[in-house]
Short mmCIF file of C-alpha atoms in Angstrom, two decimals:
data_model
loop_
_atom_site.label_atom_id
_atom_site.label_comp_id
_atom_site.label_asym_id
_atom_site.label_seq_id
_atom_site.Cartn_x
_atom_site.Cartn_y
_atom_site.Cartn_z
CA UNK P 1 -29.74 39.42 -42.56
CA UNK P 2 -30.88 40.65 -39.22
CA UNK P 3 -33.01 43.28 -38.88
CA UNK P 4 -33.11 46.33 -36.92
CA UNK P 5 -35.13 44.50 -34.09
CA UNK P 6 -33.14 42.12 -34.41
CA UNK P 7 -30.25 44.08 -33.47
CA UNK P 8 -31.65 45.92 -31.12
CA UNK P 9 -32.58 43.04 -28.81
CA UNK P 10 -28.70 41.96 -29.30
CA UNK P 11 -27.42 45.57 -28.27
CA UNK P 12 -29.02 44.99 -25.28
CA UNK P 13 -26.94 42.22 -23.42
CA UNK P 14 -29.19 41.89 -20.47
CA UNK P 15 -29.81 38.07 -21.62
CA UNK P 16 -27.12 37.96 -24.36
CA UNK P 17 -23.95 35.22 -24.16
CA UNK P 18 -21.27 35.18 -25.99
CA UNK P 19 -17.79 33.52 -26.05
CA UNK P 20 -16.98 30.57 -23.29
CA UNK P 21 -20.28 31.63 -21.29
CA UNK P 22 -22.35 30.49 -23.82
CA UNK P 23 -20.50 27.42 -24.38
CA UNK P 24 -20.82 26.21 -20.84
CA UNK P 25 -24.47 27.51 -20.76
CA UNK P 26 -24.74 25.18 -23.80
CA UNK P 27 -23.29 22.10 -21.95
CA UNK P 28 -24.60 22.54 -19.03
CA UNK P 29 -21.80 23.32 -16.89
CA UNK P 30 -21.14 25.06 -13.97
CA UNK P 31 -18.73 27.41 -12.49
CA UNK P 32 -15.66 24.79 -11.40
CA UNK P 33 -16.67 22.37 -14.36
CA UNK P 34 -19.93 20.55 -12.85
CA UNK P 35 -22.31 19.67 -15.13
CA UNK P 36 -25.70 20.80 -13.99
CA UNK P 37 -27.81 18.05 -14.83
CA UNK P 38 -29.53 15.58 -12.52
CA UNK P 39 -27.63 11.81 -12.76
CA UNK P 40 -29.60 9.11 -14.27
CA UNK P 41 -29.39 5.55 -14.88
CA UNK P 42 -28.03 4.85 -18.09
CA UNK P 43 -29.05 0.92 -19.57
CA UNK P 44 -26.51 1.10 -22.41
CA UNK P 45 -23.71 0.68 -19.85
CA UNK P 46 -21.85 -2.70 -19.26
CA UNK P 47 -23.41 -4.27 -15.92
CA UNK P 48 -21.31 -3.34 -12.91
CA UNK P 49 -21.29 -7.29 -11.48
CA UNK P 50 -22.53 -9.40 -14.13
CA UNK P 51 -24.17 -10.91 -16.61
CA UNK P 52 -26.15 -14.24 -17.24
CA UNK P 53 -28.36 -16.08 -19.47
CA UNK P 54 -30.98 -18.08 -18.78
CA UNK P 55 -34.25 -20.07 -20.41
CA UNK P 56 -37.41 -21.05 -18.25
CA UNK P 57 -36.26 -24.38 -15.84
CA UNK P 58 -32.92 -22.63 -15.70
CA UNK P 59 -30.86 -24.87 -12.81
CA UNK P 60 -29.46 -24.27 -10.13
CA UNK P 61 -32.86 -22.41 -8.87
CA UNK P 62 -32.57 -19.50 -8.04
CA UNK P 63 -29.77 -18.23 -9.41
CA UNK P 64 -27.37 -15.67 -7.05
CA UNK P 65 -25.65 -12.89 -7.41
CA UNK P 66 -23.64 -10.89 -4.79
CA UNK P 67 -22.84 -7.17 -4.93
CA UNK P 68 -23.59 -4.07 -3.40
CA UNK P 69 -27.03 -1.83 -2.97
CA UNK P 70 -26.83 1.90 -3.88
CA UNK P 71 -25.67 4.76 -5.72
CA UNK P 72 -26.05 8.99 -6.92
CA UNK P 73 -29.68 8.28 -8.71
CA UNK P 74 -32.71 8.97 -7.47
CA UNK P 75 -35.16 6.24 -8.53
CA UNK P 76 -37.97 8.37 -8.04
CA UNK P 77 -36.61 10.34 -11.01
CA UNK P 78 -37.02 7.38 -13.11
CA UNK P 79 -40.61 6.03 -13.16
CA UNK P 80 -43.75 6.34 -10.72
CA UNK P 81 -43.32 3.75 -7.50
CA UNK P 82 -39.43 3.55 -7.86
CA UNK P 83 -37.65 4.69 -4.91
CA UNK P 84 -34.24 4.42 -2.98
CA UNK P 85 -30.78 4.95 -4.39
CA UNK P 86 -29.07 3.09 -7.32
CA UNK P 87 -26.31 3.30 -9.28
CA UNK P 88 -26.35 4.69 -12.71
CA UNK P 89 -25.01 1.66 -14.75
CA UNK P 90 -26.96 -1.17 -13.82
CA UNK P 91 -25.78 -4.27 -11.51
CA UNK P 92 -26.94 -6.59 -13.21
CA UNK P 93 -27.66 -7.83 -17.01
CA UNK P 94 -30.25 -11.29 -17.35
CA UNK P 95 -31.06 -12.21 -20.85
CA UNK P 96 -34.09 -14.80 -20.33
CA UNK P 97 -35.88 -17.35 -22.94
CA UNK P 98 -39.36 -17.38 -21.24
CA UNK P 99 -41.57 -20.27 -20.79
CA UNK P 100 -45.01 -20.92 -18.75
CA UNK P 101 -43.23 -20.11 -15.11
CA UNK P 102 -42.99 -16.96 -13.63
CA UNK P 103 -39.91 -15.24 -13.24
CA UNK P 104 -39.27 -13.42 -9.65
CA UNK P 105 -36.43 -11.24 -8.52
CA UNK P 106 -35.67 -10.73 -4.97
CA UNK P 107 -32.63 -9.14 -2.48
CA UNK P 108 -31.54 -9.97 0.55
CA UNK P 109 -29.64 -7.65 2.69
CA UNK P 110 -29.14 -6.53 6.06
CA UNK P 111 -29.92 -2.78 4.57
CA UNK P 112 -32.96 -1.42 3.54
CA UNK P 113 -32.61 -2.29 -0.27
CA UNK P 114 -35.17 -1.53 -3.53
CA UNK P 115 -35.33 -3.15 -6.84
CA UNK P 116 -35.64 -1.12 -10.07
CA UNK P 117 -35.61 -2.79 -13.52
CA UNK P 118 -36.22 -2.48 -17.34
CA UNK P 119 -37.84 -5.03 -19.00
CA UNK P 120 -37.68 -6.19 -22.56
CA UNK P 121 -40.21 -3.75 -23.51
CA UNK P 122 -38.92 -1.07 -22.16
CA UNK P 123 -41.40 -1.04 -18.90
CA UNK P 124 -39.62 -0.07 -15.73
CA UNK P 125 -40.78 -2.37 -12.44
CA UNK P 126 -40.08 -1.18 -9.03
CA UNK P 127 -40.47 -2.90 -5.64
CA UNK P 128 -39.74 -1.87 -2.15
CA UNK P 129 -40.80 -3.99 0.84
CA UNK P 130 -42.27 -7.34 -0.46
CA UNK P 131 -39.74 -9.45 0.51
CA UNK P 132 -38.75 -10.52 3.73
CA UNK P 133 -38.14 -7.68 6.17
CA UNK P 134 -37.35 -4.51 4.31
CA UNK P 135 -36.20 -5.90 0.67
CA UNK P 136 -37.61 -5.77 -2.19
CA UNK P 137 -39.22 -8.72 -4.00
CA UNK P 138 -40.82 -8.71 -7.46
CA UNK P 139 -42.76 -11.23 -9.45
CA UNK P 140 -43.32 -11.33 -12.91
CA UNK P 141 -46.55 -13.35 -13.60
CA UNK P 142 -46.34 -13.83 -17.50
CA UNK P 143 -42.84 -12.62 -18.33
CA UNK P 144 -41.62 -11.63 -22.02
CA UNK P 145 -38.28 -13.05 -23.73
CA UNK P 146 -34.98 -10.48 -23.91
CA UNK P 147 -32.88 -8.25 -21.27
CA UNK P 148 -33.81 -7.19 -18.03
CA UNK P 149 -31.49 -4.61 -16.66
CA UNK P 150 -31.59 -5.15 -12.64
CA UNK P 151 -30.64 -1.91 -10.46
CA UNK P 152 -30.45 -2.94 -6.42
CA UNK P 153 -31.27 0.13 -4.54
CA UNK P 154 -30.54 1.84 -1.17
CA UNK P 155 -33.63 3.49 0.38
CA UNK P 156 -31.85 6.00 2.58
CA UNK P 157 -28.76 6.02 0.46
CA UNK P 158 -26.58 3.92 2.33
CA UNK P 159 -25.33 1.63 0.20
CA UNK P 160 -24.39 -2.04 1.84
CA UNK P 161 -23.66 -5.60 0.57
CA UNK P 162 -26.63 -7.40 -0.59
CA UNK P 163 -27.86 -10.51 -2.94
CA UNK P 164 -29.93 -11.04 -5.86
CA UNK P 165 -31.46 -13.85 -6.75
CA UNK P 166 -33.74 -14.96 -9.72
CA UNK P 167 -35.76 -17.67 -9.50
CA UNK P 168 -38.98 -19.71 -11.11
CA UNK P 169 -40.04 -21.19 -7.95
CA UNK P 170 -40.48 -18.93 -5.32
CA UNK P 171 -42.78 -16.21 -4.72
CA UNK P 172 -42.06 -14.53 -1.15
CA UNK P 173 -43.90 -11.59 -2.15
CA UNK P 174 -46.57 -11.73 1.48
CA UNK P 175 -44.81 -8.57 1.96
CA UNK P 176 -43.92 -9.81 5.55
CA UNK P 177 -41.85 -12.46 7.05
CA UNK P 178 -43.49 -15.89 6.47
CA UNK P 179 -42.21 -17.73 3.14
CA UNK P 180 -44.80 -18.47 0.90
CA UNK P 181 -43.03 -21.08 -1.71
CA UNK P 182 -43.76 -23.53 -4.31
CA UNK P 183 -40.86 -25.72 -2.67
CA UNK P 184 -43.58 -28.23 -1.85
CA UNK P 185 -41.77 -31.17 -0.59
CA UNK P 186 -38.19 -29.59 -0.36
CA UNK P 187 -36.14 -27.19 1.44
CA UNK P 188 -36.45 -23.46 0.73
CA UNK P 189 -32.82 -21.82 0.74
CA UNK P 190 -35.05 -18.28 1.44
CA UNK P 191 -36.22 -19.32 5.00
CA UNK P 192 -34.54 -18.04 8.10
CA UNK P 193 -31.69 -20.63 9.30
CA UNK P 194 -32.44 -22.62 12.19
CA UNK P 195 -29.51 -22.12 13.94
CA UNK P 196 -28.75 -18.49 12.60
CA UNK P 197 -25.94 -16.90 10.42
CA UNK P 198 -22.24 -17.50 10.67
CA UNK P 199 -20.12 -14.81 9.03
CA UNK P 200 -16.39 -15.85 8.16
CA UNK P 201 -13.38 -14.99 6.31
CA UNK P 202 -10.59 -16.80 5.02
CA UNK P 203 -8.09 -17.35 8.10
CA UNK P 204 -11.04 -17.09 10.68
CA UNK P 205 -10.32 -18.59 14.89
CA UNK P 206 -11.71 -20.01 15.76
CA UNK P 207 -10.67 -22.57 13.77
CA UNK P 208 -12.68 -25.09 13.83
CA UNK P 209 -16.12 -23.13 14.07
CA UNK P 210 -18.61 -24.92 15.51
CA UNK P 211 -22.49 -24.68 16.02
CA UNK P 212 -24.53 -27.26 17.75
CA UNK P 213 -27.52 -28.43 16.84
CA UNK P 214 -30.19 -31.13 15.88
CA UNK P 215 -29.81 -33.04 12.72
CA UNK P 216 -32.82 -34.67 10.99
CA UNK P 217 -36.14 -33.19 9.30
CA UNK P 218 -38.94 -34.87 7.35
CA UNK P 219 -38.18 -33.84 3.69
CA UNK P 220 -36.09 -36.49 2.03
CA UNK P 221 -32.69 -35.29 0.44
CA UNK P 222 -32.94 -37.05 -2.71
CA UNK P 223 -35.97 -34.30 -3.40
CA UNK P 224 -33.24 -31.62 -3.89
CA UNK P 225 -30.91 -33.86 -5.95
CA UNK P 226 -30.28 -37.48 -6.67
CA UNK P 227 -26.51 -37.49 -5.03
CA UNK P 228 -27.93 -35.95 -1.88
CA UNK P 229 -29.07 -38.60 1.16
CA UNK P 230 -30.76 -38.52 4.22
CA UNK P 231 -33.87 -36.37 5.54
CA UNK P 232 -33.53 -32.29 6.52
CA UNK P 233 -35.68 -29.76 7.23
CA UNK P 234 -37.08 -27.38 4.86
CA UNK P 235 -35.21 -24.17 6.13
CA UNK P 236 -31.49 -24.16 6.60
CA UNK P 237 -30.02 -25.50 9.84
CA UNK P 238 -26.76 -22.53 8.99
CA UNK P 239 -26.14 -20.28 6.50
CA UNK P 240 -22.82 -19.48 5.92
CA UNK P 241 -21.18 -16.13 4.46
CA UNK P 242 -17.74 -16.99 3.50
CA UNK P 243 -15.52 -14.54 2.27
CA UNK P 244 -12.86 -17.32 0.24
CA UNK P 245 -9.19 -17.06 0.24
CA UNK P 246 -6.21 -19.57 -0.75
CA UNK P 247 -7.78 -21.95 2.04
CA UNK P 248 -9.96 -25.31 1.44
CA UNK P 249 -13.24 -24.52 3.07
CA UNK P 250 -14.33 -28.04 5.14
CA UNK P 251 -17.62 -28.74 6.26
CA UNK P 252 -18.38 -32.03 8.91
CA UNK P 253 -20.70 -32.84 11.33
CA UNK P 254 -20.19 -35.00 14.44
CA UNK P 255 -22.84 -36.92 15.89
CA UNK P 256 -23.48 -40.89 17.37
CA UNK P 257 -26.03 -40.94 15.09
CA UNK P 258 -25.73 -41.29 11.01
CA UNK P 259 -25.86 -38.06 9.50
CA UNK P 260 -25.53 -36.43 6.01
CA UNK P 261 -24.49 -33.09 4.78
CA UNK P 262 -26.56 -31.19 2.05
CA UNK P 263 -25.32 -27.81 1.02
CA UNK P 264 -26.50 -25.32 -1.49
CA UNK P 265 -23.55 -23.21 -2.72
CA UNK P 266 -22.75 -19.24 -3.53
CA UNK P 267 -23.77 -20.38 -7.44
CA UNK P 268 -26.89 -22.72 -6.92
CA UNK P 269 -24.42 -25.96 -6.87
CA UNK P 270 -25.55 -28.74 -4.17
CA UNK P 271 -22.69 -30.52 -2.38
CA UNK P 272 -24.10 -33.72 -0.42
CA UNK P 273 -22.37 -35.98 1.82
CA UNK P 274 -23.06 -39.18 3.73
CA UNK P 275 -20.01 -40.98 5.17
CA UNK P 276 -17.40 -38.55 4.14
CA UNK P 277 -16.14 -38.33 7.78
CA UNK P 278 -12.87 -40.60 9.08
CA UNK P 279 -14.33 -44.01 9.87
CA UNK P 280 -17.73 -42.85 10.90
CA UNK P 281 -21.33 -42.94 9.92
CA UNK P 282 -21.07 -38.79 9.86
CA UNK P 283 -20.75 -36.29 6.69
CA UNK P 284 -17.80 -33.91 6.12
CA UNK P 285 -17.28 -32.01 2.57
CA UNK P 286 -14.11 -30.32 1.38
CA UNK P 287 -14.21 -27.97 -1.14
CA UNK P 288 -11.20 -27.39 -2.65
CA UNK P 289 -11.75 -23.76 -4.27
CA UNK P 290 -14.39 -22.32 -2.41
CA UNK P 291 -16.44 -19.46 -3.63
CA UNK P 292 -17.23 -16.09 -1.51
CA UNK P 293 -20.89 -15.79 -0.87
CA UNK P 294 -23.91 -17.83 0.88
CA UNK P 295 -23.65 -21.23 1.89
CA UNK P 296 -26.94 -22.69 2.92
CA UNK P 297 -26.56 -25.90 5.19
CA UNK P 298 -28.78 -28.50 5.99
CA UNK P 299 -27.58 -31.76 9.15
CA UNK P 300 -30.12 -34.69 8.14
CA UNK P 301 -30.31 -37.95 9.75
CA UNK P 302 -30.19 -40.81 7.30
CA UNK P 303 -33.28 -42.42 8.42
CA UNK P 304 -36.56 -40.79 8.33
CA UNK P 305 -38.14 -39.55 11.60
CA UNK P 306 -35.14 -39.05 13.62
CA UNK P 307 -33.88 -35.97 15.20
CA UNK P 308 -30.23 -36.75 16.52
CA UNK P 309 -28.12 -33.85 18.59
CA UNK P 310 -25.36 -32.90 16.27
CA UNK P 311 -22.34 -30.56 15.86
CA UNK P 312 -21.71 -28.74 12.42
CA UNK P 313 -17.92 -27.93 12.13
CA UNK P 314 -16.73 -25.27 10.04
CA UNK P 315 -13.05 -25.38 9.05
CA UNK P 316 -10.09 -24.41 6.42
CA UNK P 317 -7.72 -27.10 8.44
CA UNK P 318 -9.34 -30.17 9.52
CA UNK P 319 -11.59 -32.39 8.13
CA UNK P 320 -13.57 -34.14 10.88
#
């Protein structure tokens, strides 16, 4: 029953709302139908590009994802040191089976770019500039068992194409340029290419594409994996970003010296060559179905202590 106060407060009306005004008050909606509520990341939701599981000594190392940075949340609304924009579902579901190594996130992008993710525990982690340049990198010392929802940020909200990776192995959190790796004795996909970046798309002219260059390094091939020959260098002589079509995507060199071919692949896989080429003592891989994404390449010489001048061809039509 109310009582006569109670009444008299109602008779008022100054804050009193009734009918659809106080449902939409209720809900949180606008005039026009907006709700008025800040956006927010929401974990429950199915990752925008992917999902993957992996236990400590996961191969290929690191594992790579492409996709695209950004989106309408504030990460600065979510926990203390996040920052940049991300995307309310998140990009990208791991569900790891930890070991003894650490397990390290990093993006690279040609944007300004920001990790944000939720651990198994619930803990949010948030990195900035770590990695190389302005992206993020993130490093997980003694990391628990379960999900970790990955969010890939845009600091000035301008959302661009960009790659995760996760890896055991490398820890290129210096916060500036130089790569500081436990690839001891082997090539590190994360250095800058020798030679530079090559972007491409299915049907590209020239046709064939090609770089020159010197073959030949002092880490031996078979370091990386057993089917791969001759000796590179530890950074990349190309990288590669492919976007695939119907087309075979061939890689050869051409040299007077005997080269090899060792490439690591948009998912971790290593192609190697030695005498792939016609009738030569030079490499050439075709790969039948190529993937879009990163292709890191490396020109060795066969023999140790060489460097040879060589020519990398890029092609969808030839094969030497």
């Amino acid at each position: 029953m109310k009582t006569g106060f109670g009444l008299a407060m109602m008779a008022c009306g100054a804050l009193a709302l009734t009918g659809e005004a106080a449902l939409a008050e209720s809900a949180g909606v606008q005039k026009g139908g907006q709700k008025n509520q800040t956006p927010t990341v929401d974990i429950s939701q199915n990752a925008t590009f992917g999902s993957v599981s992996l236990s400590s000594g996961f191969t290929p190392d690191p594992y790579r994802v492409d996709m695209y940075s950004g989106g309408d949340v504030d990460a600065t609304t979510i926990a203390d040191g996040c920052v940049g924009m991300v995307a309310r579902a998140p990009d990208f579901q791991l569900t790891y089976n930890a070991g003894s190594l650490p397990l390290i996130f990093g993006v690279t992008s040609e944007n300004d770019t920001t990790l944000v993710i939720n651990g198994p525990n619930g803990r949010w982690y948030c990195d900035d500039d770590s990695g190389d340049g302005t992206n993020p990198l993130m490093s997980i010392p003694e990391p628990q068992s379960g999900v970790y929802d990955v969010f890939v940020g845009a600091y000035g909200g301008n959302g661009a194409a960009a790659q995760l990776y996760v890896t055991e192995l490398n820890s290129n959190a210096s916060g500036g340029g130089d790569s500081q790796s436990n690839y001891a004795g082997a090539v590190d996909p994360f250095e800058a290419a020798n030679y530079g970046t090559v972007t491409l798309s299915a049907g590209f002219t020239p046709d064939p594409t090609r770089i020159n260059m010197r073959a030949g390094g002092s880490i031996d091939a078979q370091n990386i994996a057993s089917h791969c020959r001759g000796f590179v260098t530890r950074a990349p002589d190309v990288e590669l970003s492919y976007s695939a079509g119907s087309l075979p995507l061939i890689l050869s060199v051409d040299s007077s010296s005997d080269t090899t071919l060792v490439v690591n692949g948009p998912d971790g896989r290593w192609y190697c060559d030695d005498d792939g080429g016609n009738g030569s003592l030079n490499p050439a891989l075709h790969i039948t179905n190529p993937m879009s994404g990163t292709y890191d390449i490396w020109v060795g010489t066969y023999s140790a202590g060489q460097s040879q001048p060589a020519r990398l061809d890029i092609s969808e039509l030839y094969s030497d």
